């Protein structure tokens, strides 16, 4: 374990402890909220990092499966605690906010930085993953759009929205499973049978830290959500803005800043894969999984979003497909993605 | 004529006769309905098959023109009889159901099977037809979306929806004509002037069987529609589900099961062309033609669908374009198409 | 200056003078309107032509910048005068009408003519500009769709539509600036440092004619808008049709007829760039610029269009992207674009 890694892990521990202290000491809402948000962002990174470390002991396939399931653990806890407190709008917007934040903001920065790092100003990457992600997003978007319009127009199907959502969630999860299987198989084939580089961290340490990160994320998520409602009321912001911007960036986007770093180093394919895999995972694994898990809650999760957000989601899916499907992206295209996110964030500010 | 063909034709005749007997004998609704549905599916195959046989005597261009116009004759009769009985919703959903069933369900299975048949798991085909189909679907979708939203928002144009639909139908038919002309010309050029393989069936037999199939389809369609309303009431299903799933699969999808067989044999281009041509034909020929023909009816055909189906159609068009436009498709993409159809079918079940 | 150019400029002068005479003499509305429309179309061509002449003295980069900012001057004046007379709907539909008229009607004819001019019936061009235009249109479309749906559903954000529109306009203008910068840089790199062809017109003459064209456009725009309301009332047409068809064609489309001429000569890339640049400019420069300028007016400009037009815009953006993104277009695809425009125009006729 390098010294900087150890320093970062220690920092995450300290900030998480501070978040707990502030929570139980009844500190001023805003302070407790900001510290919990920082701790959450740190734990999101820690879970993601230790998942990768565990994976190194077993090869790319296992790493992929672990990342595809555990990668968004903190996000999962945030939504669960939001639902348990009846904050359905925050829960919904945390999830679609993760999609927007990753697909527009983080991907936009990755492209801006990545096109700069390229000699001719064009960032090049394999178009396969972007196209697969577009397919998964269109499938998830299909059910979100249908549910949203059904709820808005109060048609007959809107009475059975929980049943329909649950069946659709199973269908999406099956497709996601098929995709992960095929994707990992072709990735390991590409990686070949050569000797793997030695793992950087003992297996026991990795698993211990992953467990610690997971448990920490569970606690901090609760503190974070606890202080969210008073913060919303105190600042007078909308639930939509809180979910779409604040929660999404804390719980998800910071962790993917690593994509921007990779893009700056010229590792275009890796940078794109960090962001795109995360988008695919939230849309086609985390969201349907939470729909099913929430069946056990009093306040269940569905995606009966307001029409504005249904349209925003549909157009975002189309935009990122349009920009990345050819395996090339320029500075201007990254700027367009960021601008789209800014426009959307401004919109939620006035809701 | 091979023995198996003769057997199939005989079976279609027997089932059709049975459907008629049950109809006039006042058999229990459900039995009459199921047998009429089977007969309809059989006649749809018979018309399609004999059209091809007639065409073999004249070359690919004539085959193409015949298939482009007569290929959906049974579907045409079903909609006509539905309209004549005032079942406008069933008529509408039979047509868009044909698009959904072919573009999602049948195409999904074709891709699942076709990618399995390929060594590296990727089904490859010429991207031209998929892209042409996407263009035709976007054009037809444009008018369906506009009419649907206009009716929903009760704007001024919604008072003149029949006039607007009729003019739009003419515009779409002209574009379809231009496309068929160009497509057949380039196909015959590709086929060259070499000697054609001998036709498998005498011309007289082919025409006779085609005429028989057409007349049979007309009768059976009426019996089928006659028993549809009591069946809907008895089973308590929605008109949307009846049109989108039952009628669409009976009148259209079964016939295209041949695409799945071709895909299994590795004939990717032919398999894709069977499905895609049918989708293009329903959207850009059958639908506008029926809009014009229905002007003579008390209950005219327009596409003022509920917003949920307008959105479902738009997203379906975009999805199949996204998946097939690159001339490659994988197992997972086929699964995504099938899942989309399942979600939509579940939706209509609760309408 | 060639003789034909001199003749055309003189004709524009005469028609403009006639428009003024008819305006101040209180001529019959319809006559005044038609002559002002002709003068406007002429001045739109004159501004575009003299901008290019001025640019020839400074090289492609300056030409590009001039064209990207001054190219739609007449359109700008028309909208300003429409707003100053409280004709908000006409102003809105003039702008989106320019997008529809160029992206569907003019581009459709360019492709129809261009594919005819090609030996194998396929018009080929660099896909870069079409894809960049699609990105810009999706960005502008994003805000137009959001504003339209927000206004229609009367959500909270709809109270602050002017603020949101202004912020979004700034974001779109920044992205447009980034794009123009990158586009011109790569264009001048492609043009190389070789000697430029001598300019066809002295700089002083060019600037003088450009100034004259600009001033003329300002006056004629006012006369045109003055006679528009009585013409609408007299003919009983809708404001939507007036803006989308009449104003858009007079102020914008005629000028781009040059694209059709270029396509006929086989200059596919140039023809596409004339149309596509204009579409990008209206959507990502003129529209947001007018949103900001209109803040100084009593009647401000936003894009709270009826849902039908929001959907029409979204589908148009997707259609032209689908047709042109592969760098190839056929006769049939041009016909599909024209048909889409016809359907839309018929729709507005009944509003």
Tab-separated table of C-alpha atoms in Angstrom, chain B residues 2-256:
chain	number	residue	atom	x	y	z
B	2	UNK	CA	-42.210	-30.085	-51.248
B	3	UNK	CA	-44.182	-32.480	-49.122
B	4	UNK	CA	-43.802	-30.384	-45.968
B	5	UNK	CA	-45.120	-27.299	-47.822
B	6	UNK	CA	-48.122	-29.278	-49.015
B	7	UNK	CA	-48.708	-30.487	-45.481
B	8	UNK	CA	-48.551	-26.974	-44.089
B	9	UNK	CA	-50.925	-25.608	-46.715
B	10	UNK	CA	-53.363	-28.410	-45.993
B	11	UNK	CA	-53.150	-27.690	-42.266
B	12	UNK	CA	-53.907	-24.022	-42.881
B	13	UNK	CA	-56.927	-25.055	-44.918
B	14	UNK	CA	-58.192	-27.392	-42.229
B	15	UNK	CA	-57.756	-24.893	-39.399
B	16	UNK	CA	-59.428	-22.169	-41.475
B	17	UNK	CA	-62.371	-24.442	-42.198
B	18	UNK	CA	-62.591	-25.285	-38.511
B	19	UNK	CA	-62.593	-21.571	-37.657
B	20	UNK	CA	-65.493	-21.069	-40.034
B	21	UNK	CA	-67.416	-24.017	-38.648
B	22	UNK	CA	-66.966	-22.820	-35.083
B	23	UNK	CA	-68.009	-19.312	-36.082
B	24	UNK	CA	-71.258	-20.335	-37.764
B	25	UNK	CA	-72.037	-23.025	-35.204
B	26	UNK	CA	-71.900	-20.423	-32.441
B	27	UNK	CA	-69.162	-22.260	-30.566
B	28	UNK	CA	-67.917	-20.992	-27.193
B	29	UNK	CA	-66.227	-17.604	-27.739
B	30	UNK	CA	-62.806	-18.537	-26.496
B	31	UNK	CA	-62.539	-21.658	-28.648
B	32	UNK	CA	-63.729	-19.801	-31.748
B	33	UNK	CA	-61.275	-17.015	-31.036
B	34	UNK	CA	-58.238	-19.231	-30.554
B	35	UNK	CA	-58.936	-21.302	-33.662
B	36	UNK	CA	-59.558	-18.168	-35.748
B	37	UNK	CA	-56.280	-16.730	-34.426
B	38	UNK	CA	-54.392	-19.877	-35.444
B	39	UNK	CA	-56.016	-19.842	-38.860
B	40	UNK	CA	-55.108	-16.190	-39.288
B	41	UNK	CA	-51.471	-16.821	-38.420
B	42	UNK	CA	-51.451	-19.682	-40.918
B	43	UNK	CA	-53.045	-17.626	-43.679
B	44	UNK	CA	-50.569	-14.791	-43.020
B	45	UNK	CA	-47.785	-17.284	-43.679
B	46	UNK	CA	-49.612	-18.691	-46.739
B	47	UNK	CA	-50.090	-15.261	-48.335
B	48	UNK	CA	-46.479	-14.352	-47.680
B	49	UNK	CA	-45.226	-17.679	-49.055
B	50	UNK	CA	-47.343	-17.718	-52.210
B	51	UNK	CA	-46.500	-14.065	-52.929
B	52	UNK	CA	-42.890	-15.114	-53.034
B	53	UNK	CA	-43.728	-18.062	-55.323
B	54	UNK	CA	-45.548	-15.824	-57.796
B	55	UNK	CA	-42.602	-13.434	-57.692
B	56	UNK	CA	-40.111	-16.165	-58.586
B	57	UNK	CA	-41.580	-16.227	-62.081
B	58	UNK	CA	-40.803	-12.565	-62.675
B	59	UNK	CA	-37.571	-11.813	-60.797
B	60	UNK	CA	-36.635	-9.955	-57.639
B	61	UNK	CA	-38.124	-6.570	-58.574
B	62	UNK	CA	-41.630	-7.943	-59.050
B	63	UNK	CA	-41.253	-10.125	-55.954
B	64	UNK	CA	-40.275	-7.065	-54.002
B	65	UNK	CA	-43.217	-5.019	-55.239
B	66	UNK	CA	-45.659	-7.839	-54.555
B	67	UNK	CA	-44.257	-8.387	-51.070
B	68	UNK	CA	-44.277	-4.665	-50.340
B	69	UNK	CA	-47.963	-4.409	-51.134
B	70	UNK	CA	-49.602	-7.799	-50.532
B	71	UNK	CA	-47.346	-8.975	-47.710
B	72	UNK	CA	-49.607	-7.680	-44.960
B	73	UNK	CA	-52.955	-8.513	-46.517
B	74	UNK	CA	-54.296	-10.417	-43.456
B	75	UNK	CA	-53.296	-7.526	-41.195
B	76	UNK	CA	-55.131	-5.211	-43.577
B	77	UNK	CA	-58.357	-7.228	-43.343
B	78	UNK	CA	-58.152	-7.445	-39.560
B	79	UNK	CA	-57.954	-3.674	-39.245
B	80	UNK	CA	-60.727	-3.134	-41.784
B	81	UNK	CA	-63.111	-5.456	-39.941
B	82	UNK	CA	-62.145	-3.965	-36.586
B	83	UNK	CA	-62.970	-0.498	-37.914
B	84	UNK	CA	-66.235	-1.658	-39.452
B	85	UNK	CA	-67.293	-2.874	-36.016
B	86	UNK	CA	-66.303	0.384	-34.381
B	87	UNK	CA	-63.315	-1.174	-32.593
B	88	UNK	CA	-61.039	1.789	-33.260
B	89	UNK	CA	-58.671	1.094	-30.353
B	90	UNK	CA	-58.202	-2.511	-31.446
B	91	UNK	CA	-57.530	-1.321	-35.007
B	92	UNK	CA	-54.944	1.231	-33.851
B	93	UNK	CA	-53.213	-1.203	-31.531
B	94	UNK	CA	-53.160	-3.962	-34.146
B	95	UNK	CA	-51.082	-1.712	-36.348
B	96	UNK	CA	-48.699	-0.290	-33.813
B	97	UNK	CA	-48.691	-3.718	-32.175
B	98	UNK	CA	-47.371	-5.151	-35.451
B	99	UNK	CA	-44.554	-2.632	-35.317
B	100	UNK	CA	-43.750	-3.434	-31.681
B	101	UNK	CA	-44.058	-7.199	-32.109
B	102	UNK	CA	-41.809	-7.263	-35.175
B	103	UNK	CA	-39.337	-4.562	-34.183
B	104	UNK	CA	-38.885	-5.696	-30.594
B	105	UNK	CA	-39.986	-9.289	-30.105
B	106	UNK	CA	-39.187	-10.922	-33.447
B	107	UNK	CA	-36.080	-8.818	-34.077
B	108	UNK	CA	-34.938	-9.547	-30.519
B	109	UNK	CA	-35.212	-13.295	-31.068
B	110	UNK	CA	-33.548	-13.009	-34.471
B	111	UNK	CA	-30.575	-11.269	-32.844
B	112	UNK	CA	-30.409	-13.670	-29.883
B	113	UNK	CA	-30.421	-16.650	-32.224
B	114	UNK	CA	-28.245	-14.994	-34.873
B	115	UNK	CA	-25.516	-13.976	-32.437
B	116	UNK	CA	-25.434	-17.535	-31.099
B	117	UNK	CA	-24.998	-18.836	-34.644
B	118	UNK	CA	-21.979	-16.594	-35.131
B	119	UNK	CA	-18.586	-17.809	-33.997
B	120	UNK	CA	-17.556	-14.701	-32.094
B	121	UNK	CA	-21.019	-13.960	-30.738
B	122	UNK	CA	-21.567	-10.974	-33.005
B	123	UNK	CA	-24.254	-11.092	-35.698
B	124	UNK	CA	-23.162	-9.073	-38.724
B	125	UNK	CA	-25.394	-7.661	-41.475
B	126	UNK	CA	-25.505	-4.803	-43.949
B	127	UNK	CA	-26.494	-1.655	-42.053
B	128	UNK	CA	-28.311	-0.148	-45.038
B	129	UNK	CA	-31.745	-1.676	-44.549
B	130	UNK	CA	-31.806	-1.013	-40.781
B	131	UNK	CA	-30.931	2.624	-41.446
B	132	UNK	CA	-33.541	2.977	-44.185
B	133	UNK	CA	-36.115	1.430	-41.877
B	134	UNK	CA	-35.143	3.870	-39.137
B	135	UNK	CA	-35.720	6.769	-41.552
B	136	UNK	CA	-39.151	5.451	-42.563
B	137	UNK	CA	-40.089	4.813	-38.945
B	138	UNK	CA	-39.006	8.298	-37.904
B	139	UNK	CA	-41.177	9.764	-40.678
B	140	UNK	CA	-44.240	7.710	-39.710
B	141	UNK	CA	-43.468	8.262	-36.057
B	142	UNK	CA	-43.364	12.014	-36.648
B	143	UNK	CA	-47.002	12.155	-37.703
B	144	UNK	CA	-48.131	9.648	-35.036
B	145	UNK	CA	-46.408	11.651	-32.305
B	146	UNK	CA	-47.835	14.949	-33.551
B	147	UNK	CA	-51.368	13.593	-33.851
B	148	UNK	CA	-51.151	11.928	-30.432
B	149	UNK	CA	-49.956	15.061	-28.638
B	150	UNK	CA	-52.399	17.260	-30.519
B	151	UNK	CA	-55.326	15.078	-29.447
B	152	UNK	CA	-54.056	14.905	-25.868
B	153	UNK	CA	-53.609	18.660	-25.493
B	154	UNK	CA	-56.821	19.421	-27.420
B	155	UNK	CA	-55.151	22.115	-29.480
B	156	UNK	CA	-56.912	23.625	-32.462
B	157	UNK	CA	-55.374	21.246	-34.969
B	158	UNK	CA	-57.018	18.341	-33.133
B	159	UNK	CA	-60.359	19.336	-34.678
B	160	UNK	CA	-59.007	18.595	-38.131
B	161	UNK	CA	-57.149	15.437	-37.264
B	162	UNK	CA	-58.738	13.449	-40.103
B	163	UNK	CA	-57.725	15.933	-42.763
B	164	UNK	CA	-54.217	16.271	-41.386
B	165	UNK	CA	-53.841	12.505	-41.082
B	166	UNK	CA	-54.993	11.988	-44.656
B	167	UNK	CA	-52.562	14.534	-46.095
B	168	UNK	CA	-49.744	13.118	-43.986
B	169	UNK	CA	-50.659	9.598	-45.127
B	170	UNK	CA	-50.264	10.641	-48.760
B	171	UNK	CA	-46.875	12.203	-47.980
B	172	UNK	CA	-45.681	9.041	-46.217
B	173	UNK	CA	-46.938	6.815	-49.073
B	174	UNK	CA	-45.026	8.891	-51.634
B	175	UNK	CA	-41.819	8.544	-49.616
B	176	UNK	CA	-42.431	4.805	-49.247
B	177	UNK	CA	-42.891	4.554	-53.004
B	178	UNK	CA	-39.650	6.423	-53.625
B	179	UNK	CA	-37.876	4.127	-51.184
B	180	UNK	CA	-39.251	0.872	-52.617
B	181	UNK	CA	-38.299	2.029	-56.111
B	182	UNK	CA	-34.722	2.848	-55.119
B	183	UNK	CA	-34.358	-0.230	-52.934
B	184	UNK	CA	-35.591	-2.666	-55.564
B	185	UNK	CA	-33.456	-1.036	-58.249
B	186	UNK	CA	-30.299	-1.428	-56.194
B	187	UNK	CA	-31.292	-4.972	-55.173
B	188	UNK	CA	-31.819	-6.106	-58.755
B	189	UNK	CA	-28.551	-4.459	-59.739
B	190	UNK	CA	-26.859	-6.436	-56.983
B	191	UNK	CA	-28.630	-9.623	-58.143
B	192	UNK	CA	-27.263	-9.114	-61.659
B	193	UNK	CA	-28.603	-10.397	-64.966
B	194	UNK	CA	-27.585	-14.016	-64.468
B	195	UNK	CA	-30.078	-16.858	-65.009
B	196	UNK	CA	-32.690	-17.096	-62.308
B	197	UNK	CA	-33.171	-20.364	-60.436
B	198	UNK	CA	-36.255	-22.191	-61.725
B	199	UNK	CA	-39.480	-21.387	-59.866
B	200	UNK	CA	-40.520	-24.061	-57.419
B	201	UNK	CA	-44.249	-23.890	-58.180
B	202	UNK	CA	-46.160	-23.418	-61.444
B	203	UNK	CA	-47.377	-19.842	-61.874
B	204	UNK	CA	-51.017	-20.865	-62.089
B	205	UNK	CA	-50.832	-22.812	-58.806
B	206	UNK	CA	-49.065	-19.929	-57.083
B	207	UNK	CA	-51.618	-17.352	-58.169
B	208	UNK	CA	-54.441	-19.683	-57.271
B	209	UNK	CA	-53.077	-20.327	-53.802
B	210	UNK	CA	-52.378	-16.620	-53.302
B	211	UNK	CA	-55.954	-15.761	-54.235
B	212	UNK	CA	-57.229	-18.523	-51.976
B	213	UNK	CA	-55.066	-17.258	-49.130
B	214	UNK	CA	-56.274	-13.706	-49.646
B	215	UNK	CA	-59.945	-14.656	-49.704
B	216	UNK	CA	-59.410	-16.949	-46.733
B	217	UNK	CA	-57.700	-14.164	-44.806
B	218	UNK	CA	-60.658	-11.878	-45.496
B	219	UNK	CA	-63.138	-14.372	-44.069
B	220	UNK	CA	-61.065	-15.506	-41.128
B	221	UNK	CA	-60.267	-11.894	-40.194
B	222	UNK	CA	-63.939	-11.193	-39.843
B	223	UNK	CA	-64.527	-14.266	-37.664
B	224	UNK	CA	-61.478	-13.370	-35.604
B	225	UNK	CA	-62.671	-9.809	-34.975
B	226	UNK	CA	-66.217	-11.035	-34.337
B	227	UNK	CA	-65.058	-13.175	-31.445
B	228	UNK	CA	-62.535	-10.600	-30.184
B	229	UNK	CA	-64.929	-8.335	-28.264
B	230	UNK	CA	-66.633	-11.182	-26.344
B	231	UNK	CA	-63.191	-12.650	-25.630
B	232	UNK	CA	-61.953	-9.315	-24.272
B	233	UNK	CA	-65.008	-9.060	-22.037
B	234	UNK	CA	-64.814	-12.669	-20.911
B	235	UNK	CA	-61.115	-12.583	-20.043
B	236	UNK	CA	-61.294	-9.056	-18.675
B	237	UNK	CA	-58.219	-7.968	-20.641
B	238	UNK	CA	-57.722	-4.461	-22.032
B	239	UNK	CA	-58.283	-3.548	-25.679
B	240	UNK	CA	-54.696	-2.340	-25.743
B	241	UNK	CA	-53.376	-5.750	-24.697
B	242	UNK	CA	-55.647	-7.503	-27.186
B	243	UNK	CA	-54.405	-5.351	-30.064
B	244	UNK	CA	-50.783	-5.014	-29.071
B	245	UNK	CA	-50.128	-8.599	-28.068
B	246	UNK	CA	-52.776	-11.027	-29.306
B	247	UNK	CA	-53.789	-9.557	-32.656
B	248	UNK	CA	-50.284	-8.410	-33.470
B	249	UNK	CA	-48.733	-11.794	-32.804
B	250	UNK	CA	-51.487	-13.748	-34.591
B	251	UNK	CA	-51.652	-11.493	-37.630
B	252	UNK	CA	-48.036	-10.703	-38.042
B	253	UNK	CA	-45.366	-12.049	-35.778
B	254	UNK	CA	-45.886	-15.777	-36.333
B	255	UNK	CA	-45.306	-15.276	-40.036
B	256	UNK	CA	-41.941	-13.728	-39.311
